[in-house]
Each structure stands twice: as structure tokens, then as C-alpha cells.
Amino acid sequence: MENKNKAIEDAIKAFINNRTEEQLADSLSVLRHCLDNELVVSVKQGEQGLTLNPVKTSDGRQWFTVFTSLEEQLKGKNQVQSMFSSPLSKIFMFALENIDVAGVIINPYGDSMSLDRDIMRIVLGKRR
């Protein structure tokens, strides 16, 4: 099965291996070009229907987690979750609409990248 999100995974690995401003810009450019790509999200039943399932990091902030593939999601401890796919752009927009969420973590159980609200706005091309 072809991994349609390999470019995202490669961009994350490139940034992990070379944490410079130039590499960050390159990796974010890849994400901008992949905004229509479908990523896997875990969901839970909320008050108004299904919603993304946030996780709390050690600093107490909540983040939405998304995965480039089902294989990446299965690396986690909670393998029994309701899963759906959604375009990266819609995931970012949903996260930005939820003020209690710090951002999005792509592939939190492997080579990961955390994108806070400002970075998501930059990727989406919004500067508010």
C-alpha cells in the first residue's frame, strides 16, 4: 500500500536531523503543499458529536494528535480508538477554532513534529 504522506514524513525527519531555520522553512513548505492530504485522526464522542481527541503533554497543554498513516497510529499505547481521516488543512482549522488546544502533533509516537497555533497559521497562509 502506497504511503501518500511520505513527503510529510520525510519533511519531519529532515527537520529532526537538521534543526535550523532553513530546514524548518523547507519542512513547513512541504506541509503547505500537502494541506489537501488526508491524515488519520483519533476521535471521541463530544457534546456536539464526534470531535478530535486531545492529549495532554507533560507541560499541561492539550494538543490534537494526527498520523500520516494507520501504521503510525498503531505505534501508540491506545490502539483501540475510533479513527477517521481528514485533510490536513481542516485539521489545522479545527485546532485553531479550539482555544483550549495548543496545536497539532503529527506522528507523536515516532518521528514527530509539533505545530503550535502560530506555525499552523503560517502553513495555512494566515497571519492573524
PDB file of N, CA, C and O in Angstrom, residues 1-36:
ATOM      1  N   MET A   1       0.842  -1.190   0.000  1.00  0.00           N
ATOM      2  CA  MET A   1       0.000   0.000   0.000  1.00  0.00           C
ATOM      3  C   MET A   1       0.887   1.252   0.000  1.00  0.00           C
ATOM      4  O   MET A   1       1.788   1.385   0.818  1.00  0.00           O
ATOM      5  N   GLU A   2       0.623   2.147  -0.910  1.00  0.00           N
ATOM      6  CA  GLU A   2       1.420   3.359  -1.044  1.00  0.00           C
ATOM      7  C   GLU A   2       1.141   4.333   0.101  1.00  0.00           C
ATOM      8  O   GLU A   2       0.002   4.550   0.490  1.00  0.00           O
ATOM      9  N   ASN A   3       2.207   4.897   0.651  1.00  0.00           N
ATOM     10  CA  ASN A   3       2.067   5.894   1.695  1.00  0.00           C
ATOM     11  C   ASN A   3       2.000   7.271   1.032  1.00  0.00           C
ATOM     12  O   ASN A   3       3.007   7.807   0.586  1.00  0.00           O
ATOM     13  N   LYS A   4       0.812   7.838   0.981  1.00  0.00           N
ATOM     14  CA  LYS A   4       0.614   9.123   0.310  1.00  0.00           C
ATOM     15  C   LYS A   4       1.162  10.290   1.123  1.00  0.00           C
ATOM     16  O   LYS A   4       1.227  11.403   0.626  1.00  0.00           O
ATOM     17  N   ASN A   5       1.561  10.031   2.346  1.00  0.00           N
ATOM     18  CA  ASN A   5       2.081  11.085   3.201  1.00  0.00           C
ATOM     19  C   ASN A   5       3.580  10.952   3.455  1.00  0.00           C
ATOM     20  O   ASN A   5       4.106  11.507   4.410  1.00  0.00           O
ATOM     21  N   LYS A   6       4.269  10.234   2.570  1.00  0.00           N
ATOM     22  CA  LYS A   6       5.711  10.055   2.717  1.00  0.00           C
ATOM     23  C   LYS A   6       6.438  11.399   2.682  1.00  0.00           C
ATOM     24  O   LYS A   6       7.406  11.611   3.409  1.00  0.00           O
ATOM     25  N   ALA A   7       5.972  12.335   1.866  1.00  0.00           N
ATOM     26  CA  ALA A   7       6.605  13.655   1.801  1.00  0.00           C
ATOM     27  C   ALA A   7       6.555  14.349   3.163  1.00  0.00           C
ATOM     28  O   ALA A   7       7.524  14.996   3.580  1.00  0.00           O
ATOM     29  N   ILE A   8       5.430  14.212   3.872  1.00  0.00           N
ATOM     30  CA  ILE A   8       5.304  14.805   5.207  1.00  0.00           C
ATOM     31  C   ILE A   8       6.277  14.123   6.165  1.00  0.00           C
ATOM     32  O   ILE A   8       6.993  14.786   6.920  1.00  0.00           O
ATOM     33  N   GLU A   9       6.311  12.792   6.122  1.00  0.00           N
ATOM     34  CA  GLU A   9       7.225  12.050   6.995  1.00  0.00           C
ATOM     35  C   GLU A   9       8.680  12.426   6.710  1.00  0.00           C
ATOM     36  O   GLU A   9       9.471  12.621   7.635  1.00  0.00           O
ATOM     37  N   ASP A  10       9.033  12.550   5.441  1.00  0.00           N
ATOM     38  CA  ASP A  10      10.402  12.934   5.067  1.00  0.00           C
ATOM     39  C   ASP A  10      10.729  14.351   5.549  1.00  0.00           C
ATOM     40  O   ASP A  10      11.843  14.612   6.003  1.00  0.00           O
ATOM     41  N   ALA A  11       9.767  15.258   5.454  1.00  0.00           N
ATOM     42  CA  ALA A  11       9.985  16.638   5.907  1.00  0.00           C
ATOM     43  C   ALA A  11      10.197  16.689   7.418  1.00  0.00           C
ATOM     44  O   ALA A  11      11.040  17.447   7.910  1.00  0.00           O
ATOM     45  N   ILE A  12       9.457  15.876   8.153  1.00  0.00           N
ATOM     46  CA  ILE A  12       9.624  15.816   9.609  1.00  0.00           C
ATOM     47  C   ILE A  12      10.999  15.269   9.950  1.00  0.00           C
ATOM     48  O   ILE A  12      11.722  15.830  10.783  1.00  0.00           O
ATOM     49  N   LYS A  13      11.391  14.162   9.296  1.00  0.00           N
ATOM     50  CA  LYS A  13      12.714  13.577   9.547  1.00  0.00           C
ATOM     51  C   LYS A  13      13.822  14.560   9.209  1.00  0.00           C
ATOM     52  O   LYS A  13      14.817  14.667   9.936  1.00  0.00           O
ATOM     53  N   ALA A  14      13.679  15.284   8.121  1.00  0.00           N
ATOM     54  CA  ALA A  14      14.700  16.263   7.728  1.00  0.00           C
ATOM     55  C   ALA A  14      14.853  17.332   8.798  1.00  0.00           C
ATOM     56  O   ALA A  14      15.980  17.732   9.134  1.00  0.00           O
ATOM     57  N   PHE A  15      13.730  17.786   9.372  1.00  0.00           N
ATOM     58  CA  PHE A  15      13.813  18.809  10.419  1.00  0.00           C
ATOM     59  C   PHE A  15      14.410  18.230  11.702  1.00  0.00           C
ATOM     60  O   PHE A  15      15.200  18.899  12.372  1.00  0.00           O
ATOM     61  N   ILE A  16      14.052  17.008  12.050  1.00  0.00           N
ATOM     62  CA  ILE A  16      14.623  16.373  13.242  1.00  0.00           C
ATOM     63  C   ILE A  16      16.140  16.259  13.110  1.00  0.00           C
ATOM     64  O   ILE A  16      16.882  16.503  14.067  1.00  0.00           O
ATOM     65  N   ASN A  17      16.601  15.919  11.920  1.00  0.00           N
ATOM     66  CA  ASN A  17      18.039  15.734  11.681  1.00  0.00           C
ATOM     67  C   ASN A  17      18.800  17.041  11.507  1.00  0.00           C
ATOM     68  O   ASN A  17      20.024  17.056  11.616  1.00  0.00           O
ATOM     69  N   ASN A  18      18.103  18.141  11.218  1.00  0.00           N
ATOM     70  CA  ASN A  18      18.767  19.411  10.952  1.00  0.00           C
ATOM     71  C   ASN A  18      17.866  20.546  11.423  1.00  0.00           C
ATOM     72  O   ASN A  18      17.135  21.141  10.644  1.00  0.00           O
ATOM     73  N   ARG A  19      17.908  20.828  12.715  1.00  0.00           N
ATOM     74  CA  ARG A  19      17.006  21.822  13.317  1.00  0.00           C
ATOM     75  C   ARG A  19      17.521  23.247  13.104  1.00  0.00           C
ATOM     76  O   ARG A  19      17.979  23.893  14.035  1.00  0.00           O
ATOM     77  N   THR A  20      17.427  23.679  11.857  1.00  0.00           N
ATOM     78  CA  THR A  20      17.809  25.046  11.510  1.00  0.00           C
ATOM     79  C   THR A  20      16.573  25.786  11.023  1.00  0.00           C
ATOM     80  O   THR A  20      15.555  25.168  10.673  1.00  0.00           O
ATOM     81  N   GLU A  21      16.668  27.106  10.971  1.00  0.00           N
ATOM     82  CA  GLU A  21      15.545  27.905  10.457  1.00  0.00           C
ATOM     83  C   GLU A  21      15.265  27.574   8.999  1.00  0.00           C
ATOM     84  O   GLU A  21      14.106  27.527   8.581  1.00  0.00           O
ATOM     85  N   GLU A  22      16.333  27.317   8.238  1.00  0.00           N
ATOM     86  CA  GLU A  22      16.161  26.994   6.818  1.00  0.00           C
ATOM     87  C   GLU A  22      15.420  25.673   6.646  1.00  0.00           C
ATOM     88  O   GLU A  22      14.521  25.561   5.805  1.00  0.00           O
ATOM     89  N   GLN A  23      15.801  24.668   7.451  1.00  0.00           N
ATOM     90  CA  GLN A  23      15.131  23.375   7.332  1.00  0.00           C
ATOM     91  C   GLN A  23      13.689  23.466   7.808  1.00  0.00           C
ATOM     92  O   GLN A  23      12.801  22.836   7.244  1.00  0.00           O
ATOM     93  N   LEU A  24      13.450  24.243   8.853  1.00  0.00           N
ATOM     94  CA  LEU A  24      12.073  24.439   9.311  1.00  0.00           C
ATOM     95  C   LEU A  24      11.242  25.054   8.196  1.00  0.00           C
ATOM     96  O   LEU A  24      10.132  24.597   7.921  1.00  0.00           O
ATOM     97  N   ALA A  25      11.773  26.060   7.533  1.00  0.00           N
ATOM     98  CA  ALA A  25      11.047  26.701   6.422  1.00  0.00           C
ATOM     99  C   ALA A  25      10.770  25.690   5.316  1.00  0.00           C
ATOM    100  O   ALA A  25       9.654  25.653   4.767  1.00  0.00           O
ATOM    101  N   ASP A  26      11.762  24.856   4.990  1.00  0.00           N
ATOM    102  CA  ASP A  26      11.557  23.828   3.960  1.00  0.00           C
ATOM    103  C   ASP A  26      10.486  22.836   4.382  1.00  0.00           C
ATOM    104  O   ASP A  26       9.617  22.463   3.583  1.00  0.00           O
ATOM    105  N   SER A  27      10.543  22.384   5.637  1.00  0.00           N
ATOM    106  CA  SER A  27       9.566  21.402   6.126  1.00  0.00           C
ATOM    107  C   SER A  27       8.159  21.985   6.149  1.00  0.00           C
ATOM    108  O   SER A  27       7.190  21.320   5.774  1.00  0.00           O
ATOM    109  N   LEU A  28       8.033  23.244   6.557  1.00  0.00           N
ATOM    110  CA  LEU A  28       6.720  23.887   6.567  1.00  0.00           C
ATOM    111  C   LEU A  28       6.197  24.101   5.153  1.00  0.00           C
ATOM    112  O   LEU A  28       4.993  24.007   4.911  1.00  0.00           O
ATOM    113  N   SER A  29       7.100  24.331   4.214  1.00  0.00           N
ATOM    114  CA  SER A  29       6.698  24.460   2.807  1.00  0.00           C
ATOM    115  C   SER A  29       6.106  23.143   2.303  1.00  0.00           C
ATOM    116  O   SER A  29       5.105  23.141   1.579  1.00  0.00           O
ATOM    117  N   VAL A  30       6.717  22.031   2.694  1.00  0.00           N
ATOM    118  CA  VAL A  30       6.176  20.721   2.320  1.00  0.00           C
ATOM    119  C   VAL A  30       4.774  20.563   2.898  1.00  0.00           C
ATOM    120  O   VAL A  30       3.843  20.129   2.204  1.00  0.00           O
ATOM    121  N   LEU A  31       4.595  20.928   4.166  1.00  0.00           N
ATOM    122  CA  LEU A  31       3.264  20.829   4.779  1.00  0.00           C
ATOM    123  C   LEU A  31       2.260  21.693   4.031  1.00  0.00           C
ATOM    124  O   LEU A  31       1.125  21.275   3.803  1.00  0.00           O
ATOM    125  N   ARG A  32       2.666  22.885   3.627  1.00  0.00           N
ATOM    126  CA  ARG A  32       1.761  23.769   2.879  1.00  0.00           C
ATOM    127  C   ARG A  32       1.309  23.098   1.585  1.00  0.00           C
ATOM    128  O   ARG A  32       0.148  23.193   1.190  1.00  0.00           O
ATOM    129  N   HIS A  33       2.230  22.405   0.916  1.00  0.00           N
ATOM    130  CA  HIS A  33       1.888  21.717  -0.334  1.00  0.00           C
ATOM    131  C   HIS A  33       1.049  20.465  -0.099  1.00  0.00           C
ATOM    132  O   HIS A  33       0.457  19.944  -1.052  1.00  0.00           O
ATOM    133  N   CYS A  34       1.006  19.996   1.144  1.00  0.00           N
ATOM    134  CA  CYS A  34       0.265  18.766   1.472  1.00  0.00           C
ATOM    135  C   CYS A  34      -1.014  19.044   2.260  1.00  0.00           C
ATOM    136  O   CYS A  34      -1.566  18.136   2.885  1.00  0.00           O
ATOM    137  N   LEU A  35      -1.502  20.273   2.233  1.00  0.00           N
ATOM    138  CA  LEU A  35      -2.686  20.614   3.033  1.00  0.00           C
ATOM    139  C   LEU A  35      -3.929  19.828   2.635  1.00  0.00           C
ATOM    140  O   LEU A  35      -4.839  19.655   3.449  1.00  0.00           O
ATOM    141  N   ASP A  36      -3.985  19.329   1.404  1.00  0.00           N
ATOM    142  CA  ASP A  36      -5.139  18.530   0.983  1.00  0.00           C
ATOM    143  C   ASP A  36      -4.966  17.048   1.290  1.00  0.00           C
ATOM    144  O   ASP A  36      -5.902  16.264   1.094  1.00  0.00           O
TER     145      ASP A  36
END
